[in-house]
Structure formats: C-alpha cells, structure tokens
Amino acid sequence: DGGITQSPKYLFRKEGQNVTLSCEQNLNHDAMYWYRQDPGQGLRLIYYSQIVNDFQKGDIAEGYSVSREKKESFPLTVTSAQKNPTAFYLCASKTFGIQPQHFGDGTRLSIL
Amino acid sequence: AQSVAQPEDQVNVAEGNPLTVKCTYSVSGNPYLFWYVQYPNRGLQFLLKYITGDNLVKGSYGFEAEFNKSQTSFHLKKPSALVSDSALYFCAVRTYYKLSFGAGTTVTVRA
C-alpha cells in the first residue's frame, strides 16, 4: 500500500543534541511538508519542499533543518538551537495541483 | 493573509444527532478549503475539499460541508453522528503552496 512512513514513533532528545526525524513516501508525490503540532495550536509549518534539492522555510523554521536529496525522503533535523522541541511532528506529501496533503502518523519528540 | 478560524474548541453531541463543526475563513481571491480529521496519536486524514462549483461538498465517512461565500464560512456537517466520529477536526485554507490550519475542534459523541 502507498503511504507515508515516519520513524521513530517516539524520540527523546538530550540537551545539546541534534536529532533527525525520518519521513519516507512511496506515493510518487513531488511536494513534502513538515509540521509541528502543539496542543490547542493546530499545525504550524516548519519547512516544505516542492521538488528534489529545493526547500523553503515555513512559519517556524528556526532551530530546524531539512534536506531533500531524493523524491521519496524528507528528513527533519531538530537542532540544539531549538529550545522547546517537545511536540508532535507530522510529515505530509501531495501531488501538484489543488490536492489534499497525505499525512504520516507522526513522531512524538520529548526532552530527557 | 489567508487564514481560517474554528470558533469552538469543543463540540459535544449525542449519537444519532446532527453534528456541525464550524469554520470561517479570511482570504483574498478564491478560497480553497479543506477539512481533516485526526484520531489520537495519528496523522491527519483528509475528509473533503472545496475548490469551486456546488456549495455543498460531500466527503468521506458521511461528512459534508457547506460553503457560504456571504458568511465566509465552511462548516462541516454530518446528519447522524457516531461514537466513532469522536476526534479532532481541522479546517484549512490553501495559501500559495501551503495549508494554513485552524486550531482544531474536539468532537465528542456520547452513546
């Protein structure tokens, strides 16, 4: 079945540590997105990529970095500069046009 | 800036009763609107979208939404709610290449 796979499901970060969240899709979608979800705040866009080797900052990019070396993969690194990383992180993808985004099942990141 | 607002944090209904989740939008130009549902510790699932045409949009799981241009609203509806409809619902508007989401409405359907 086609879909989006996020791993790990749960992740713990120590102070000063960078961690990387994985997002892989086999839907042949061109565009991919990373969101952060906090209780009562909806989803906020961190980064997005419309094609391979290109990505743009979203609304809350500070303290995060991404790469898009392959169409299927869009990993997110939460750096030590992100002082409040505890959240639920969601990856999404879509094809071109006014089409819905398809979401993975998220990674919950906590601080040790 | 394009945005949506969900004025109710929570909606509680009895099973079998009609369910309405409210959404209002603020956009320049034509609005492209979406509804998603999220179950605990899961990603969002697409329910329906409005691009143009008929103001009543039918979607998945028996849900529908009514687009009202004069009231700038896009309310989600279900004629007869099920306990399994209990979840978090998000309205979203397409902004350039992105989606802007409302804060979400928690729906609880009691048996």
GROMACS .gro file of C-alpha atoms in nm:
model
  223
    1ASP     CA    1   0.000   0.000   0.000
    2GLY     CA    2   0.118   0.353  -0.075
    3GLY     CA    3   0.170   0.588   0.211
    4ILE     CA    4   0.396   0.796   0.428
    5THR     CA    5   0.617   0.638   0.692
    6GLN     CA    6   0.754   0.837   0.981
    7SER     CA    7   1.011   0.698   1.221
    8PRO     CA    8   1.069   0.664   1.502
    9LYS     CA    9   0.726   0.693   1.662
   10TYR     CA   10   0.878   0.822   1.987
   11LEU     CA   11   1.209   1.006   2.026
   12PHE     CA   12   1.394   1.152   2.320
   13ARG     CA   13   1.650   1.428   2.295
   14LYS     CA   14   1.920   1.518   2.542
   15GLU     CA   15   2.029   1.876   2.600
   16GLY     CA   16   2.264   1.998   2.327
   17GLN     CA   17   2.186   1.708   2.098
   18ASN     CA   18   2.064   1.712   1.739
   19VAL     CA   19   1.809   1.453   1.639
   20THR     CA   20   1.677   1.354   1.298
   21LEU     CA   21   1.321   1.250   1.219
   22SER     CA   22   1.267   1.032   0.916
   23CYS     CA   23   0.990   1.074   0.657
   24GLU     CA   24   0.960   0.843   0.356
   25GLN     CA   25   0.679   0.832   0.099
   26ASN     CA   26   0.604   0.590  -0.185
   27LEU     CA   27   0.319   0.788  -0.334
   28ASN     CA   28   0.539   0.946  -0.601
   29HIS     CA   29   0.443   1.288  -0.466
   30ASP     CA   30   0.655   1.586  -0.557
   31ALA     CA   31   0.582   1.810  -0.258
   32MET     CA   32   0.661   1.728   0.103
   33TYR     CA   33   0.599   1.915   0.429
   34TRP     CA   34   0.695   1.915   0.796
   35TYR     CA   35   0.456   2.040   1.064
   36ARG     CA   36   0.479   2.082   1.436
   37GLN     CA   37   0.166   2.020   1.644
   38ASP     CA   38   0.126   2.158   1.994
   39PRO     CA   39  -0.194   2.123   2.199
   40GLY     CA   40  -0.451   2.391   2.115
   41GLN     CA   41  -0.238   2.546   1.840
   42GLY     CA   42  -0.319   2.342   1.535
   43LEU     CA   43  -0.040   2.264   1.291
   44ARG     CA   44   0.243   2.502   1.217
   45LEU     CA   45   0.458   2.466   0.907
   46ILE     CA   46   0.830   2.416   0.964
   47TYR     CA   47   0.969   2.351   0.612
   48TYR     CA   48   0.836   2.242   0.277
   49SER     CA   49   0.982   2.116  -0.048
   50GLN     CA   50   0.818   2.120  -0.388
   51ILE     CA   51   1.091   1.938  -0.580
   52VAL     CA   52   1.410   1.747  -0.512
   53ASN     CA   53   1.706   1.958  -0.399
   54ASP     CA   54   1.486   2.254  -0.317
   55PHE     CA   55   1.306   2.354   0.005
   56GLN     CA   56   1.166   2.665   0.170
   57LYS     CA   57   1.124   2.782   0.527
   58GLY     CA   58   0.781   2.774   0.676
   59ASP     CA   59   0.646   2.979   0.965
   60ILE     CA   60   0.866   2.835   1.240
   61ALA     CA   61   1.190   2.717   1.076
   62GLU     CA   62   1.431   2.845   1.341
   63GLY     CA   63   1.615   2.559   1.512
   64TYR     CA   64   1.529   2.309   1.239
   65SER     CA   65   1.695   2.194   0.917
   66VAL     CA   66   1.592   1.967   0.628
   67SER     CA   67   1.728   1.807   0.314
   68ARG     CA   68   1.561   1.673   0.000
   69GLU     CA   69   1.814   1.460  -0.185
   70LYS     CA   70   1.558   1.205  -0.302
   71LYS     CA   71   1.198   1.243  -0.408
   72GLU     CA   72   1.086   0.984  -0.152
   73SER     CA   73   1.265   1.123   0.151
   74PHE     CA   74   1.245   1.449   0.350
   75PRO     CA   75   1.425   1.415   0.685
   76LEU     CA   76   1.394   1.681   0.953
   77THR     CA   77   1.675   1.761   1.198
   78VAL     CA   78   1.584   1.924   1.525
   79THR     CA   79   1.899   2.107   1.629
   80SER     CA   80   2.017   2.209   1.975
   81ALA     CA   81   1.919   2.564   1.881
   82GLN     CA   82   1.552   2.465   1.911
   83LYS     CA   83   1.497   2.534   2.280
   84ASN     CA   84   1.146   2.397   2.304
   85PRO     CA   85   1.141   2.087   2.084
   86THR     CA   86   0.880   1.887   2.273
   87ALA     CA   87   0.593   1.838   2.027
   88PHE     CA   88   0.425   1.602   1.785
   89TYR     CA   89   0.587   1.624   1.440
   90LEU     CA   90   0.392   1.541   1.127
   91CYS     CA   91   0.518   1.487   0.775
   92ALA     CA   92   0.292   1.522   0.470
   93SER     CA   93   0.312   1.496   0.095
   94LYS     CA   94   0.098   1.586  -0.204
   95THR     CA   95   0.097   1.583  -0.579
   96PHE     CA   96   0.078   1.900  -0.786
   97GLY     CA   97  -0.244   2.095  -0.809
   98ILE     CA   98  -0.514   2.171  -0.555
   99GLN     CA   99  -0.492   1.829  -0.396
  100PRO     CA  100  -0.507   1.722  -0.032
  101GLN     CA  101  -0.195   1.652   0.166
  102HIS     CA  102  -0.143   1.297   0.287
  103PHE     CA  103  -0.002   1.264   0.638
  104GLY     CA  104   0.218   1.018   0.819
  105ASP     CA  105   0.138   0.903   1.173
  106GLY     CA  106   0.385   1.137   1.337
  107THR     CA  107   0.685   1.133   1.569
  108ARG     CA  108   0.648   1.244   1.929
  109LEU     CA  109   0.964   1.417   2.047
  110SER     CA  110   1.040   1.476   2.414
  111ILE     CA  111   1.334   1.616   2.609
  112LEU     CA  112   1.517   1.393   2.855
  113ALA     CA  113  -0.301   3.684   0.490
  114GLN     CA  114  -0.512   3.375   0.427
  115SER     CA  115  -0.647   3.221   0.746
  116VAL     CA  116  -0.922   3.009   0.896
  117ALA     CA  117  -1.079   3.019   1.239
  118GLN     CA  118  -1.259   2.748   1.429
  119PRO     CA  119  -1.464   2.931   1.692
  120GLU     CA  120  -1.541   2.626   1.906
  121ASP     CA  121  -1.274   2.434   2.095
  122GLN     CA  122  -1.515   2.152   2.172
  123VAL     CA  123  -1.841   2.016   2.037
  124ASN     CA  124  -2.045   1.757   2.225
  125VAL     CA  125  -2.335   1.571   2.068
  126ALA     CA  126  -2.536   1.256   2.133
  127GLU     CA  127  -2.506   0.965   1.897
  128GLY     CA  128  -2.763   0.987   1.621
  129ASN     CA  129  -2.793   1.365   1.643
  130PRO     CA  130  -2.666   1.604   1.375
  131LEU     CA  131  -2.306   1.718   1.407
  132THR     CA  132  -2.178   2.059   1.296
  133VAL     CA  133  -1.819   2.184   1.325
  134LYS     CA  134  -1.777   2.549   1.238
  135CYS     CA  135  -1.510   2.716   1.029
  136THR     CA  136  -1.480   3.070   0.899
  137TYR     CA  137  -1.219   3.189   0.653
  138SER     CA  138  -1.043   3.507   0.552
  139VAL     CA  139  -0.884   3.506   0.206
  140SER     CA  140  -0.812   3.735  -0.084
  141GLY     CA  141  -0.933   3.579  -0.403
  142ASN     CA  142  -1.096   3.239  -0.438
  143PRO     CA  143  -1.074   3.018  -0.130
  144TYR     CA  144  -0.956   2.660  -0.150
  145LEU     CA  145  -1.077   2.495   0.171
  146PHE     CA  146  -1.017   2.156   0.331
  147TRP     CA  147  -1.137   1.952   0.628
  148TYR     CA  148  -0.925   1.692   0.803
  149VAL     CA  149  -0.982   1.460   1.098
  150GLN     CA  150  -0.722   1.338   1.348
  151TYR     CA  151  -0.753   1.044   1.586
  152PRO     CA  152  -0.526   1.024   1.894
  153ASN     CA  153  -0.157   0.978   1.814
  154ARG     CA  154  -0.227   0.954   1.442
  155GLY     CA  155  -0.177   1.174   1.140
  156LEU     CA  156  -0.448   1.379   0.976
  157GLN     CA  157  -0.694   1.216   0.739
  158PHE     CA  158  -0.849   1.412   0.453
  159LEU     CA  159  -1.229   1.441   0.460
  160LEU     CA  160  -1.324   1.681   0.181
  161LYS     CA  161  -1.230   1.996  -0.010
  162TYR     CA  162  -1.396   2.291  -0.177
  163ILE     CA  163  -1.244   2.444  -0.487
  164THR     CA  164  -1.534   2.578  -0.690
  165GLY     CA  165  -1.882   2.484  -0.801
  166ASP     CA  166  -2.154   2.334  -0.583
  167ASN     CA  167  -2.167   2.490  -0.238
  168LEU     CA  168  -2.244   2.154  -0.076
  169VAL     CA  169  -1.943   1.928  -0.083
  170LYS     CA  170  -1.969   1.560   0.004
  171GLY     CA  171  -1.675   1.375   0.153
  172SER     CA  172  -1.563   1.063   0.333
  173TYR     CA  173  -1.742   0.877   0.615
  174GLY     CA  174  -2.075   1.052   0.554
  175PHE     CA  175  -1.942   1.403   0.613
  176GLU     CA  176  -2.034   1.703   0.405
  177ALA     CA  177  -1.954   2.073   0.418
  178GLU     CA  178  -2.142   2.383   0.314
  179PHE     CA  179  -1.953   2.669   0.156
  180ASN     CA  180  -2.115   3.007   0.220
  181LYS     CA  181  -1.944   3.297   0.045
  182SER     CA  182  -2.153   3.573   0.202
  183GLN     CA  183  -2.081   3.447   0.553
  184THR     CA  184  -1.724   3.336   0.467
  185SER     CA  185  -1.793   3.002   0.628
  186PHE     CA  186  -1.722   2.639   0.551
  187HIS     CA  187  -1.898   2.435   0.820
  188LEU     CA  188  -1.855   2.059   0.840
  189LYS     CA  189  -2.171   1.855   0.893
  190LYS     CA  190  -2.289   1.503   0.948
  191PRO     CA  191  -2.660   1.423   0.966
  192SER     CA  192  -2.627   1.147   1.224
  193ALA     CA  193  -2.315   1.131   1.442
  194LEU     CA  194  -2.148   0.809   1.554
  195VAL     CA  195  -1.940   0.748   1.866
  196SER     CA  196  -1.652   0.667   1.629
  197ASP     CA  197  -1.668   1.026   1.496
  198SER     CA  198  -1.514   1.143   1.825
  199ALA     CA  199  -1.186   1.303   1.717
  200LEU     CA  200  -1.006   1.632   1.650
  201TYR     CA  201  -1.119   1.817   1.337
  202PHE     CA  202  -0.919   2.075   1.144
  203CYS     CA  203  -1.026   2.325   0.883
  204ALA     CA  204  -0.755   2.451   0.646
  205VAL     CA  205  -0.715   2.702   0.364
  206ARG     CA  206  -0.464   2.677   0.081
  207THR     CA  207  -0.222   2.968   0.094
  208TYR     CA  208   0.003   2.977  -0.211
  209TYR     CA  209   0.177   2.636  -0.190
  210LYS     CA  210   0.090   2.575   0.173
  211LEU     CA  211  -0.201   2.498   0.400
  212SER     CA  212  -0.293   2.718   0.694
  213PHE     CA  213  -0.479   2.527   0.964
  214GLY     CA  214  -0.730   2.631   1.225
  215ALA     CA  215  -0.662   2.546   1.589
  216GLY     CA  216  -0.891   2.244   1.574
  217THR     CA  217  -1.221   2.140   1.729
  218THR     CA  218  -1.250   1.838   1.954
  219VAL     CA  219  -1.570   1.646   1.886
  220THR     CA  220  -1.712   1.411   2.146
  221VAL     CA  221  -2.007   1.192   2.054
  222ARG     CA  222  -2.169   1.027   2.357
  223ALA     CA  223  -2.352   0.699   2.332
   0.00000   0.00000   0.00000
